[in-house]
PDB file of C-alpha atoms and ligand atoms in Angstrom:
ATOM      1  CA  MET A  18      -2.818  58.226  14.449  1.00 56.00           C
ATOM      2  CA  ARG A  19      -4.012  55.277  12.396  1.00 74.00           C
ATOM      3  CA  LEU A  20      -0.583  55.014  10.824  1.00 75.00           C
ATOM      4  CA  LEU A  21       1.044  55.085  14.267  1.00 74.00           C
ATOM      5  CA  LYS A  22      -1.237  52.268  15.470  1.00 75.00           C
ATOM      6  CA  LYS A  23      -0.370  50.214  12.390  1.00 76.00           C
ATOM      7  CA  LEU A  24       3.303  50.724  13.072  1.00 74.00           C
ATOM      8  CA  GLN A  25       2.864  49.762  16.725  1.00 74.00           C
ATOM      9  CA  HIS A  26       1.133  46.567  15.644  1.00 73.00           C
ATOM     10  CA  ARG A  27       3.836  45.789  13.111  1.00 73.00           C
ATOM     11  CA  VAL A  28       6.662  45.985  15.641  1.00 74.00           C
ATOM     12  CA  GLY A  29       4.641  45.237  18.765  1.00 72.00           C
ATOM     13  CA  VAL A  30       5.550  48.183  21.000  1.00 76.00           C
ATOM     14  CA  ALA A  31       3.307  50.226  23.284  1.00 77.00           C
ATOM     15  CA  LEU A  32       0.368  47.882  22.756  1.00 88.00           C
ATOM     16  CA  SER A  33      -2.355  46.961  25.232  1.00 92.00           C
ATOM     17  CA  PRO A  34      -2.681  43.257  26.165  1.00 93.00           C
ATOM     18  CA  GLN A  35      -5.757  43.011  23.901  1.00 94.00           C
ATOM     19  CA  GLU A  36      -3.767  44.576  21.062  1.00 94.00           C
ATOM     20  CA  HIS A  37      -0.977  42.053  21.628  1.00 95.00           C
ATOM     21  CA  TYR A  38      -3.604  39.333  21.422  1.00 96.00           C
ATOM     22  CA  THR A  39      -4.996  40.740  18.160  1.00 95.00           C
ATOM     23  CA  ARG A  40      -1.452  41.033  16.803  1.00 95.00           C
ATOM     24  CA  ALA A  41      -0.957  37.266  17.249  1.00 96.00           C
ATOM     25  CA  PHE A  42      -3.735  36.832  14.681  1.00 96.00           C
ATOM     26  CA  SER A  43      -2.701  39.513  12.200  1.00 95.00           C
ATOM     27  CA  GLN A  44       1.011  38.676  12.329  1.00 94.00           C
ATOM     28  CA  GLY A  45       0.593  34.923  12.843  1.00 95.00           C
ATOM     29  CA  VAL A  46      -2.635  32.912  12.630  1.00 96.00           C
ATOM     30  CA  LEU A  47      -4.174  34.745   9.665  1.00 96.00           C
ATOM     31  CA  LEU A  48      -0.990  34.449   7.576  1.00 95.00           C
ATOM     32  CA  GLY A  49      -1.369  30.667   7.350  1.00 92.00           C
ATOM     33  CA  ARG A  50       0.208  27.470   8.622  1.00 91.00           C
ATOM     34  CA  ASP A  51       3.800  28.597   8.068  1.00 93.00           C
ATOM     35  CA  LYS A  52       3.266  31.335  10.644  1.00 95.00           C
ATOM     36  CA  TYR A  53       1.754  29.182  13.399  1.00 96.00           C
ATOM     37  CA  ALA A  54       5.056  28.992  15.304  1.00 96.00           C
ATOM     38  CA  ALA A  55       5.271  32.801  15.195  1.00 96.00           C
ATOM     39  CA  ALA A  56       1.625  32.987  16.327  1.00 97.00           C
ATOM     40  CA  ALA A  57       2.457  30.776  19.324  1.00 97.00           C
ATOM     41  CA  GLN A  58       5.215  33.170  20.396  1.00 97.00           C
ATOM     42  CA  LEU A  59       2.973  36.224  19.933  1.00 97.00           C
ATOM     43  CA  PHE A  60       0.234  34.580  22.016  1.00 97.00           C
ATOM     44  CA  GLU A  61       2.836  33.924  24.702  1.00 97.00           C
ATOM     45  CA  GLN A  62       3.702  37.628  24.699  1.00 96.00           C
ATOM     46  CA  ALA A  63       0.023  38.548  24.881  1.00 96.00           C
ATOM     47  CA  ALA A  64      -0.466  36.149  27.797  1.00 97.00           C
ATOM     48  CA  ARG A  65       2.469  37.754  29.603  1.00 96.00           C
ATOM     49  CA  HIS A  66       1.071  41.254  29.098  1.00 96.00           C
ATOM     50  CA  ALA A  67      -2.408  40.151  30.122  1.00 96.00           C
ATOM     51  CA  GLY A  68      -0.909  38.615  33.262  1.00 95.00           C
ATOM     52  CA  GLN A  69       0.873  41.851  34.113  1.00 95.00           C
ATOM     53  CA  ALA A  70      -2.382  43.768  33.588  1.00 95.00           C
ATOM     54  CA  GLN A  71      -4.184  41.158  35.749  1.00 95.00           C
ATOM     55  CA  ASP A  72      -6.602  40.323  32.930  1.00 95.00           C
ATOM     56  CA  ALA A  73      -7.071  36.667  33.832  1.00 94.00           C
ATOM     57  CA  GLY A  74      -9.663  35.994  31.098  1.00 94.00           C
ATOM     58  CA  LEU A  75      -7.433  37.230  28.301  1.00 96.00           C
ATOM     59  CA  GLN A  76      -4.424  35.514  29.841  1.00 96.00           C
ATOM     60  CA  ARG A  77      -6.225  32.137  29.783  1.00 95.00           C
ATOM     61  CA  ARG A  78      -7.307  32.632  26.177  1.00 96.00           C
ATOM     62  CA  ALA A  79      -3.843  33.756  25.044  1.00 97.00           C
ATOM     63  CA  ASN A  80      -2.169  30.914  26.927  1.00 97.00           C
ATOM     64  CA  ALA A  81      -4.494  28.303  25.382  1.00 97.00           C
ATOM     65  CA  ASN A  82      -3.822  29.663  21.888  1.00 97.00           C
ATOM     66  CA  ALA A  83      -0.056  29.827  22.525  1.00 97.00           C
ATOM     67  CA  LEU A  84      -0.062  26.117  23.420  1.00 97.00           C
ATOM     68  CA  LEU A  85      -2.479  25.211  20.608  1.00 97.00           C
ATOM     69  CA  TYR A  86      -0.490  26.922  17.853  1.00 97.00           C
ATOM     70  CA  GLY A  87       2.756  25.627  19.372  1.00 96.00           C
ATOM     71  CA  PHE A  88       1.412  22.078  19.033  1.00 96.00           C
ATOM     72  CA  LEU A  89       0.034  22.669  15.520  1.00 96.00           C
ATOM     73  CA  ALA A  90       3.401  24.088  14.446  1.00 95.00           C
ATOM     74  CA  GLY A  91       4.969  20.727  15.280  1.00 91.00           C
ATOM     75  CA  GLY A  92       5.742  21.277  18.956  1.00 88.00           C
ATOM     76  CA  SER A  93       6.259  18.389  21.343  1.00 92.00           C
ATOM     77  CA  PRO A  94       3.153  16.353  22.307  1.00 91.00           C
ATOM     78  CA  GLN A  95       4.153  17.245  25.859  1.00 93.00           C
ATOM     79  CA  THR A  96       2.390  20.574  25.264  1.00 94.00           C
ATOM     80  CA  LEU A  97      -0.898  18.648  25.076  1.00 96.00           C
ATOM     81  CA  SER A  98      -1.317  18.208  28.848  1.00 96.00           C
ATOM     82  CA  PRO A  99      -1.044  21.927  29.708  1.00 96.00           C
ATOM     83  CA  LEU A 100      -3.126  22.730  26.610  1.00 96.00           C
ATOM     84  CA  LEU A 101      -5.936  20.479  27.854  1.00 96.00           C
ATOM     85  CA  GLN A 102      -5.806  22.221  31.231  1.00 95.00           C
ATOM     86  CA  ALA A 103      -5.937  25.617  29.518  1.00 95.00           C
ATOM     87  CA  LEU A 104      -8.973  24.570  27.454  1.00 95.00           C
ATOM     88  CA  ASP A 105     -10.771  23.449  30.617  1.00 92.00           C
ATOM     89  CA  GLY A 106     -11.014  27.120  31.614  1.00 88.00           C
ATOM     90  CA  LEU A 107     -12.675  28.193  28.344  1.00 94.00           C
ATOM     91  CA  ASP A 108     -16.193  27.816  26.888  1.00 94.00           C
ATOM     92  CA  ASP A 109     -15.133  28.492  23.341  1.00 95.00           C
ATOM     93  CA  ILE A 110     -11.991  29.288  21.378  1.00 96.00           C
ATOM     94  CA  GLU A 111     -11.238  30.818  17.999  1.00 96.00           C
ATOM     95  CA  GLN A 112     -11.433  28.272  15.186  1.00 95.00           C
ATOM     96  CA  ILE A 113      -7.968  27.303  13.969  1.00 95.00           C
ATOM     97  CA  GLY A 114      -6.795  29.738  11.291  1.00 94.00           C
ATOM     98  CA  SER A 115      -9.522  32.249  12.115  1.00 95.00           C
ATOM     99  CA  GLN A 116     -10.100  35.166  14.461  1.00 95.00           C
ATOM    100  CA  ALA A 117     -13.821  35.754  13.962  1.00 95.00           C
ATOM    101  CA  GLU A 118     -15.171  32.179  14.058  1.00 94.00           C
ATOM    102  CA  PHE A 119     -15.397  30.254  17.313  1.00 94.00           C
ATOM    103  CA  VAL A 120     -15.661  26.565  18.160  1.00 91.00           C
ATOM    104  CA  ASP A 121     -16.836  24.782  21.298  1.00 90.00           C
ATOM    105  CA  ALA A 122     -13.799  24.369  23.556  1.00 92.00           C
ATOM    106  CA  LYS A 123     -15.108  20.963  24.696  1.00 90.00           C
ATOM    107  CA  ALA A 124     -14.990  19.431  21.200  1.00 87.00           C
ATOM    108  CA  LEU A 125     -11.407  20.602  20.767  1.00 93.00           C
ATOM    109  CA  HIS A 126     -10.617  19.317  24.251  1.00 95.00           C
ATOM    110  CA  HIS A 127     -11.912  15.821  23.369  1.00 94.00           C
ATOM    111  CA  GLU A 128      -9.898  15.745  20.167  1.00 95.00           C
ATOM    112  CA  LEU A 129      -6.682  16.854  21.847  1.00 96.00           C
ATOM    113  CA  ALA A 130      -7.220  14.437  24.740  1.00 97.00           C
ATOM    114  CA  ALA A 131      -7.469  11.681  22.126  1.00 97.00           C
ATOM    115  CA  ARG A 132      -4.290  12.998  20.488  1.00 97.00           C
ATOM    116  CA  LEU A 133      -2.544  12.873  23.860  1.00 97.00           C
ATOM    117  CA  ALA A 134      -3.537   9.203  24.109  1.00 97.00           C
ATOM    118  CA  GLU A 135      -2.219   8.638  20.566  1.00 97.00           C
ATOM    119  CA  ALA A 136       1.074  10.354  21.438  1.00 96.00           C
ATOM    120  CA  THR A 137       1.363   8.228  24.585  1.00 96.00           C
ATOM    121  CA  ILE A 138       0.761   4.999  22.638  1.00 96.00           C
ATOM    122  CA  ALA A 139       3.511   5.994  20.192  1.00 95.00           C
ATOM    123  CA  VAL A 140       6.172   5.848  22.919  1.00 95.00           C
ATOM    124  CA  LEU A 141       4.899   2.746  24.771  1.00 96.00           C
ATOM    125  CA  ASP A 142       6.745  -0.577  24.707  1.00 96.00           C
ATOM    126  CA  PRO A 143       5.197  -2.599  21.835  1.00 93.00           C
ATOM    127  CA  SER A 144       4.726  -5.567  24.172  1.00 93.00           C
ATOM    128  CA  ALA A 145       2.913  -3.544  26.885  1.00 96.00           C
ATOM    129  CA  HIS A 146      -0.405  -4.822  25.559  1.00 97.00           C
ATOM    130  CA  LEU A 147      -2.695  -3.935  28.456  1.00 97.00           C
ATOM    131  CA  GLU A 148      -1.310  -0.420  28.770  1.00 97.00           C
ATOM    132  CA  ARG A 149      -1.610   0.117  25.020  1.00 98.00           C
ATOM    133  CA  ALA A 150      -5.173  -1.237  25.134  1.00 98.00           C
ATOM    134  CA  ARG A 151      -6.051   1.190  27.935  1.00 98.00           C
ATOM    135  CA  HIS A 152      -4.863   4.245  25.975  1.00 98.00           C
ATOM    136  CA  HIS A 153      -6.495   3.040  22.734  1.00 98.00           C
ATOM    137  CA  ARG A 154      -9.757   2.624  24.640  1.00 98.00           C
ATOM    138  CA  GLY A 155      -9.413   6.144  26.059  1.00 97.00           C
ATOM    139  CA  ALA A 156      -8.822   7.575  22.569  1.00 97.00           C
ATOM    140  CA  ALA A 157     -11.802   5.595  21.204  1.00 97.00           C
ATOM    141  CA  ARG A 158     -14.088   7.077  23.881  1.00 97.00           C
ATOM    142  CA  TYR A 159     -12.999  10.655  23.153  1.00 96.00           C
ATOM    143  CA  PHE A 160     -13.517  10.222  19.401  1.00 96.00           C
ATOM    144  CA  GLU A 161     -16.870   8.553  20.035  1.00 95.00           C
ATOM    145  CA  ALA A 162     -17.924  11.566  22.122  1.00 93.00           C
ATOM    146  CA  ILE A 163     -17.094  13.863  19.191  1.00 90.00           C
ATOM    147  CA  GLY A 164     -19.268  11.641  16.990  1.00 86.00           C
ATOM    148  CA  GLY A 165     -19.810  12.187  13.284  1.00 81.00           C
ATOM    149  CA  GLN A 166     -18.219  15.642  13.238  1.00 81.00           C
ATOM    150  CA  ALA A 167     -15.087  16.347  11.220  1.00 83.00           C
ATOM    151  CA  LEU A 168     -11.897  16.612  13.247  1.00 92.00           C
ATOM    152  CA  ILE A 169     -10.298  20.001  13.716  1.00 91.00           C
ATOM    153  CA  THR A 170      -6.556  19.606  14.227  1.00 94.00           C
ATOM    154  CA  TYR A 171      -5.478  16.796  11.882  1.00 94.00           C
ATOM    155  CA  ALA A 172      -5.705  18.969   8.755  1.00 91.00           C
ATOM    156  CA  HIS A 173      -3.234  21.353  10.407  1.00 92.00           C
ATOM    157  CA  ARG A 174      -1.005  18.734  12.002  1.00 93.00           C
ATOM    158  CA  PRO A 175      -1.548  15.407  10.216  1.00 91.00           C
ATOM    159  CA  ASP A 176      -0.432  12.018  11.544  1.00 91.00           C
ATOM    160  CA  SER A 177       0.503   8.852   9.674  1.00 88.00           C
ATOM    161  CA  LEU A 178      -2.960   7.304  10.062  1.00 89.00           C
ATOM    162  CA  GLY A 179      -4.621   9.872   7.790  1.00 87.00           C
ATOM    163  CA  ILE A 180      -8.154   9.440   9.177  1.00 89.00           C
ATOM    164  CA  GLU A 181      -9.933  12.769   9.573  1.00 87.00           C
ATOM    165  CA  ARG A 182     -13.330  11.559  10.823  1.00 91.00           C
ATOM    166  CA  ALA A 183     -13.906  11.100  14.540  1.00 93.00           C
ATOM    167  CA  ASP A 184     -16.217   8.080  14.178  1.00 93.00           C
ATOM    168  CA  LEU A 185     -13.677   6.256  11.992  1.00 94.00           C
ATOM    169  CA  ARG A 186     -10.855   7.027  14.428  1.00 95.00           C
ATOM    170  CA  SER A 187     -13.072   5.705  17.187  1.00 96.00           C
ATOM    171  CA  PHE A 188     -13.470   2.394  15.294  1.00 96.00           C
ATOM    172  CA  PHE A 189      -9.726   2.279  14.718  1.00 97.00           C
ATOM    173  CA  HIS A 190      -8.860   2.753  18.394  1.00 97.00           C
ATOM    174  CA  ASP A 191     -11.610   0.393  19.528  1.00 97.00           C
ATOM    175  CA  GLY A 192     -10.150  -2.223  17.180  1.00 97.00           C
ATOM    176  CA  GLN A 193      -6.615  -1.601  18.408  1.00 97.00           C
ATOM    177  CA  ALA A 194      -7.728  -1.830  22.050  1.00 98.00           C
ATOM    178  CA  ARG A 195      -9.346  -5.214  21.351  1.00 98.00           C
ATOM    179  CA  TYR A 196      -6.281  -6.286  19.350  1.00 98.00           C
ATOM    180  CA  HIS A 197      -3.912  -5.660  22.259  1.00 98.00           C
ATOM    181  CA  GLU A 198      -6.306  -7.185  24.798  1.00 98.00           C
ATOM    182  CA  ALA A 199      -6.429 -10.271  22.578  1.00 98.00           C
ATOM    183  CA  LEU A 200      -2.624 -10.462  22.411  1.00 98.00           C
ATOM    184  CA  ASP A 201      -2.440 -10.233  26.189  1.00 97.00           C
ATOM    185  CA  GLN A 202      -5.069 -12.949  26.557  1.00 98.00           C
ATOM    186  CA  ALA A 203      -3.377 -15.170  23.966  1.00 98.00           C
ATOM    187  CA  HIS A 204      -0.818 -16.290  26.558  1.00 96.00           C
ATOM    188  CA  THR A 205      -3.405 -17.770  28.901  1.00 97.00           C
ATOM    189  CA  ASP A 206      -6.403 -18.541  26.681  1.00 98.00           C
ATOM    190  CA  PRO A 207      -5.818 -18.556  22.902  1.00 97.00           C
ATOM    191  CA  GLU A 208      -9.383 -19.683  22.220  1.00 97.00           C
ATOM    192  CA  ALA A 209     -10.913 -16.654  23.969  1.00 98.00           C
ATOM    193  CA  ALA A 210      -8.155 -14.503  22.469  1.00 98.00           C
ATOM    194  CA  ALA A 211      -9.231 -15.617  18.982  1.00 98.00           C
ATOM    195  CA  ASP A 212     -12.793 -14.427  19.713  1.00 98.00           C
ATOM    196  CA  ALA A 213     -11.434 -11.068  20.944  1.00 98.00           C
ATOM    197  CA  MET A 214      -9.196 -10.826  17.857  1.00 98.00           C
ATOM    198  CA  ASN A 215     -12.220 -11.445  15.654  1.00 98.00           C
ATOM    199  CA  GLU A 216     -13.996  -8.503  17.311  1.00 97.00           C
ATOM    200  CA  ALA A 217     -10.874  -6.405  16.817  1.00 97.00           C
ATOM    201  CA  LEU A 218     -10.956  -7.282  13.126  1.00 97.00           C
ATOM    202  CA  VAL A 219     -14.639  -6.314  12.819  1.00 96.00           C
ATOM    203  CA  ALA A 220     -13.856  -2.873  14.309  1.00 96.00           C
ATOM    204  CA  LEU A 221     -10.729  -2.406  12.178  1.00 96.00           C
ATOM    205  CA  LEU A 222     -12.630  -3.273   8.999  1.00 95.00           C
ATOM    206  CA  GLN A 223     -14.824  -0.220   9.656  1.00 93.00           C
ATOM    207  CA  ALA A 224     -11.814   2.082   9.830  1.00 89.00           C
ATOM    208  CA  PRO A 225      -9.627   2.418   6.764  1.00 82.00           C
ATOM    209  CA  ALA A 226      -6.546   0.844   8.409  1.00 89.00           C
ATOM    210  CA  LYS A 227      -5.189  -1.849   6.078  1.00 92.00           C
ATOM    211  CA  ASP A 228      -1.977  -2.696   7.980  1.00 93.00           C
ATOM    212  CA  GLN A 229      -3.754  -3.192  11.294  1.00 95.00           C
ATOM    213  CA  GLN A 230      -6.492  -5.258   9.620  1.00 96.00           C
ATOM    214  CA  GLN A 231      -3.893  -7.552   8.104  1.00 97.00           C
ATOM    215  CA  ALA A 232      -2.068  -7.899  11.426  1.00 97.00           C
ATOM    216  CA  ALA A 233      -5.332  -8.854  13.139  1.00 97.00           C
ATOM    217  CA  GLU A 234      -6.152 -11.333  10.339  1.00 98.00           C
ATOM    218  CA  ARG A 235      -2.746 -12.992  10.656  1.00 98.00           C
ATOM    219  CA  TRP A 236      -3.096 -13.322  14.435  1.00 98.00           C
ATOM    220  CA  LEU A 237      -6.622 -14.666  14.117  1.00 98.00           C
ATOM    221  CA  GLU A 238      -5.357 -17.374  11.794  1.00 98.00           C
ATOM    222  CA  ARG A 239      -2.477 -18.206  14.156  1.00 98.00           C
ATOM    223  CA  LEU A 240      -4.666 -18.278  17.269  1.00 98.00           C
ATOM    224  CA  ARG A 241      -7.146 -20.634  15.606  1.00 98.00           C
ATOM    225  CA  THR A 242      -4.559 -23.064  14.286  1.00 97.00           C
ATOM    226  CA  GLN A 243      -4.026 -26.151  16.431  1.00 97.00           C
ATOM    227  CA  ARG A 244      -1.156 -28.674  16.291  1.00 96.00           C
ATOM    228  CA  SER A 245       0.036 -31.638  18.338  1.00 96.00           C
ATOM    229  CA  CYS A 246       3.519 -31.400  19.799  1.00 97.00           C
ATOM    230  CA  TRP A 247       5.836 -34.025  18.277  1.00 95.00           C
ATOM    231  CA  SER A 248       7.532 -34.485  21.620  1.00 94.00           C
ATOM    232  CA  CYS A 249       4.763 -34.559  24.247  1.00 95.00           C
ATOM    233  CA  GLY A 250       1.829 -35.274  21.922  1.00 94.00           C
ATOM    234  CA  ARG A 251      -0.462 -32.646  23.487  1.00 96.00           C
ATOM    235  CA  GLU A 252      -2.580 -30.360  21.309  1.00 96.00           C
ATOM    236  CA  PHE A 253      -1.915 -26.615  21.375  1.00 97.00           C
ATOM    237  CA  LEU A 254      -3.630 -23.605  19.810  1.00 97.00           C
ATOM    238  CA  GLY A 255      -1.535 -20.620  18.704  1.00 97.00           C
ATOM    239  CA  ALA A 256       1.008 -20.999  15.892  1.00 97.00           C
ATOM    240  CA  GLU A 257       4.432 -19.452  16.600  1.00 96.00           C
ATOM    241  CA  LEU A 258       3.246 -18.646  20.122  1.00 97.00           C
ATOM    242  CA  HIS A 259       2.370 -21.873  21.928  1.00 98.00           C
ATOM    243  CA  TYR A 260       4.093 -24.090  19.370  1.00 97.00           C
ATOM    244  CA  HIS A 261       6.857 -23.680  16.802  1.00 97.00           C
ATOM    245  CA  HIS A 262       8.145 -25.553  13.769  1.00 96.00           C
ATOM    246  CA  VAL A 263      11.660 -26.824  14.412  1.00 96.00           C
ATOM    247  CA  PRO A 264      14.069 -28.391  11.854  1.00 96.00           C
ATOM    248  CA  ALA A 265      14.438 -32.170  12.311  1.00 96.00           C
ATOM    249  CA  THR A 266      14.975 -35.294  10.244  1.00 97.00           C
ATOM    250  CA  VAL A 267      11.554 -36.395   9.000  1.00 97.00           C
ATOM    251  CA  ARG A 268      11.516 -39.554   6.876  1.00 96.00           C
ATOM    252  CA  GLY A 269       8.548 -40.954   4.998  1.00 96.00           C
ATOM    253  CA  TYR A 270       8.565 -43.830   7.468  1.00 97.00           C
ATOM    254  CA  VAL A 271       7.880 -41.406  10.370  1.00 96.00           C
ATOM    255  CA  VAL A 272       4.800 -40.117   8.559  1.00 96.00           C
ATOM    256  CA  GLU A 273       3.705 -43.715   8.045  1.00 96.00           C
ATOM    257  CA  VAL A 274       4.189 -44.501  11.763  1.00 96.00           C
ATOM    258  CA  LEU A 275       2.000 -41.514  12.682  1.00 95.00           C
ATOM    259  CA  ARG A 276      -0.631 -42.546  10.152  1.00 96.00           C
ATOM    260  CA  ARG A 277      -0.829 -46.102  11.475  1.00 97.00           C
ATOM    261  CA  ALA A 278      -1.057 -44.872  15.062  1.00 94.00           C
ATOM    262  CA  GLY A 279      -3.801 -42.423  14.137  1.00 93.00           C
ATOM    263  CA  HIS A 280      -1.699 -39.476  15.398  1.00 93.00           C
ATOM    264  CA  ASP A 281      -1.767 -35.867  14.154  1.00 92.00           C
ATOM    265  CA  LEU A 282       0.033 -35.940  10.776  1.00 95.00           C
ATOM    266  CA  ALA A 283       0.434 -32.153  10.917  1.00 94.00           C
ATOM    267  CA  SER A 284       2.970 -32.474  13.732  1.00 95.00           C
ATOM    268  CA  VAL A 285       5.620 -33.367  11.117  1.00 96.00           C
ATOM    269  CA  ASP A 286       6.359 -31.850   7.720  1.00 96.00           C
ATOM    270  CA  LEU A 287       8.119 -34.092   5.244  1.00 96.00           C
ATOM    271  CA  SER A 288       8.743 -31.391   2.610  1.00 96.00           C
ATOM    272  CA  SER A 289      10.239 -28.755   4.923  1.00 97.00           C
ATOM    273  CA  GLN A 290      11.851 -31.338   7.278  1.00 97.00           C
ATOM    274  CA  ARG A 291      10.378 -29.824  10.426  1.00 97.00           C
ATOM    275  CA  VAL A 292       8.436 -31.026  13.439  1.00 97.00           C
ATOM    276  CA  VAL A 293       6.047 -29.193  15.752  1.00 98.00           C
ATOM    277  CA  LEU A 294       7.310 -28.554  19.274  1.00 97.00           C
ATOM    278  CA  CYS A 295       5.169 -26.915  21.922  1.00 98.00           C
ATOM    279  CA  ALA A 296       6.797 -23.884  23.562  1.00 97.00           C
ATOM    280  CA  THR A 297       7.591 -25.896  26.702  1.00 97.00           C
ATOM    281  CA  CYS A 298       9.211 -28.848  24.918  1.00 97.00           C
ATOM    282  CA  GLY A 299      10.987 -26.432  22.584  1.00 96.00           C
ATOM    283  CA  THR A 300      12.495 -24.335  25.371  1.00 96.00           C
ATOM    284  CA  MET A 301      13.427 -27.491  27.291  1.00 95.00           C
ATOM    285  CA  VAL A 302      15.442 -28.760  24.312  1.00 93.00           C
ATOM    286  CA  GLN A 303      16.893 -25.286  23.886  1.00 93.00           C
ATOM    287  CA  THR A 304      18.002 -25.123  27.539  1.00 96.00           C
ATOM    288  CA  ILE A 305      19.743 -28.494  27.319  1.00 95.00           C
ATOM    289  CA  ALA A 306      21.422 -27.508  24.044  1.00 94.00           C
ATOM    290  CA  ASP A 307      22.590 -24.200  25.564  1.00 95.00           C
ATOM    291  CA  ALA A 308      24.055 -25.947  28.607  1.00 95.00           C
ATOM    292  CA  GLN A 309      25.840 -28.395  26.295  1.00 95.00           C
ATOM    293  CA  ALA A 310      27.216 -25.533  24.218  1.00 95.00           C
ATOM    294  CA  VAL A 311      28.493 -23.671  27.285  1.00 95.00           C
ATOM    295  CA  ARG A 312      30.277 -26.813  28.492  1.00 95.00           C
ATOM    296  CA  ARG A 313      31.891 -27.359  25.084  1.00 94.00           C
ATOM    297  CA  VAL A 314      33.031 -23.714  24.889  1.00 94.00           C
ATOM    298  CA  THR A 315      34.613 -23.978  28.354  1.00 94.00           C
ATOM    299  CA  GLU A 316      36.493 -27.128  27.276  1.00 93.00           C
ATOM    300  CA  LEU A 317      37.688 -25.506  24.057  1.00 93.00           C
ATOM    301  CA  ARG A 318      38.841 -22.422  25.912  1.00 93.00           C
ATOM    302  CA  ALA A 319      40.918 -24.534  28.316  1.00 91.00           C
ATOM    303  CA  GLU A 320      42.540 -26.318  25.337  1.00 91.00           C
ATOM    304  CA  VAL A 321      43.245 -23.107  23.465  1.00 92.00           C
ATOM    305  CA  GLU A 322      44.629 -21.388  26.558  1.00 91.00           C
ATOM    306  CA  ALA A 323      47.051 -24.257  27.139  1.00 89.00           C
ATOM    307  CA  GLN A 324      48.226 -24.024  23.511  1.00 91.00           C
ATOM    308  CA  PHE A 325      48.475 -20.268  23.797  1.00 89.00           C
ATOM    309  CA  ALA A 326      50.624 -20.487  26.933  1.00 90.00           C
ATOM    310  CA  GLY A 327      52.986 -22.844  25.070  1.00 90.00           C
ATOM    311  CA  LEU A 328      53.233 -20.446  22.120  1.00 91.00           C
ATOM    312  CA  GLN A 329      53.943 -17.513  24.416  1.00 92.00           C
ATOM    313  CA  HIS A 330      56.718 -19.489  26.076  1.00 91.00           C
ATOM    314  CA  GLN A 331      58.295 -20.200  22.661  1.00 92.00           C
ATOM    315  CA  LEU A 332      57.880 -16.579  21.611  1.00 91.00           C
ATOM    316  CA  ALA A 333      59.642 -15.325  24.760  1.00 92.00           C
ATOM    317  CA  GLY A 334      62.536 -17.717  24.004  1.00 91.00           C
ATOM    318  CA  LEU A 335      62.835 -16.423  20.413  1.00 90.00           C
ATOM    319  CA  GLU A 336      62.742 -12.837  21.626  1.00 90.00           C
ATOM    320  CA  ARG A 337      65.626 -13.484  24.044  1.00 91.00           C
ATOM    321  CA  ARG A 338      67.692 -14.981  21.227  1.00 89.00           C
ATOM    322  CA  VAL A 339      66.993 -12.079  18.856  1.00 89.00           C
ATOM    323  CA  ASN A 340      67.942  -9.592  21.563  1.00 89.00           C
ATOM    324  CA  ALA A 341      71.149 -11.522  22.246  1.00 87.00           C
ATOM    325  CA  LEU A 342      72.012 -11.407  18.505  1.00 84.00           C
ATOM    326  CA  SER A 343      71.359  -7.671  18.160  1.00 78.00           C
ATOM    327  CA  VAL A 344      73.534  -6.847  21.184  1.00 70.00           C
ATOM    328  CA  ARG A 345      76.532  -8.498  19.566  1.00 65.00           C
TER     329      ARG A 345
HETATM  330 ZN1   ZN B 413      11.078 -40.358  19.539  1.00 85.02          ZN
HETATM  331 ZN1   ZN B 414       5.367 -30.564  23.946  1.00 85.02          ZN
END
């Protein structure tokens, strides 16, 4: 009898829903990470059998585990939404990789909700700052709610960030939310944006996220740098955002003229032969230059087409003569 049961479990025939559920552990979960995809399929089977037997409790549990192990095995982040719904119906769930130990379903729910936010951010337009900020803020809140506890899923399905503590991930996302809010604000108020970027940097310094720290540092520097436009003379904050350095002839005499007039010497650069243009003056010059270029191209095309028509005429004449020769 015991041998028969073992055999049934091995091949999965004539099993009760509960036995199917147990089989997902013995033939999947408990065999280690390589078998998580198999575990997901076995949990799906168990959920189906539980559904047929109208065992709603077991069906919920099996369904949640099917989605969980599917995600851990590298499944699409799109499984996260239904997984979160499935976890809502549970008080606790088996700890990942175990059958006997249980964890609070709410803690896992918070972590996976944060991972859903992270997955959403990954596919957002890089310039959609406010939307990115919103999802980073959401992730920060979920990680904050988990607090100082170790995270559960990242050891099984790591991401590129490599932070396995909830509080540190919360700092990271808080910093990133502030970073993107600052970039959005930079267009209208670079001074306030610099303050926001400074707060972003403070948060990012608490999370081990070197690249993001450096990006925030670079922006902070840019937002706090002020230059006068060579063309309109107004002062602008925000290097390479509200003003740019544009190649131009800069002679020593020009620097001298600025010095005597008491104007901003930083609006010209003798060594790199560049001047500062605010974004408005810069785009104005650009627009005029573009219009000029389009006009010149149209003129050239007309000339070339006239020449081309002449060549085609000559070619047709030559062809007629060659044909006449070959007929003879
Ligand atoms: Zn001039
Ligand atoms: Zn200007």
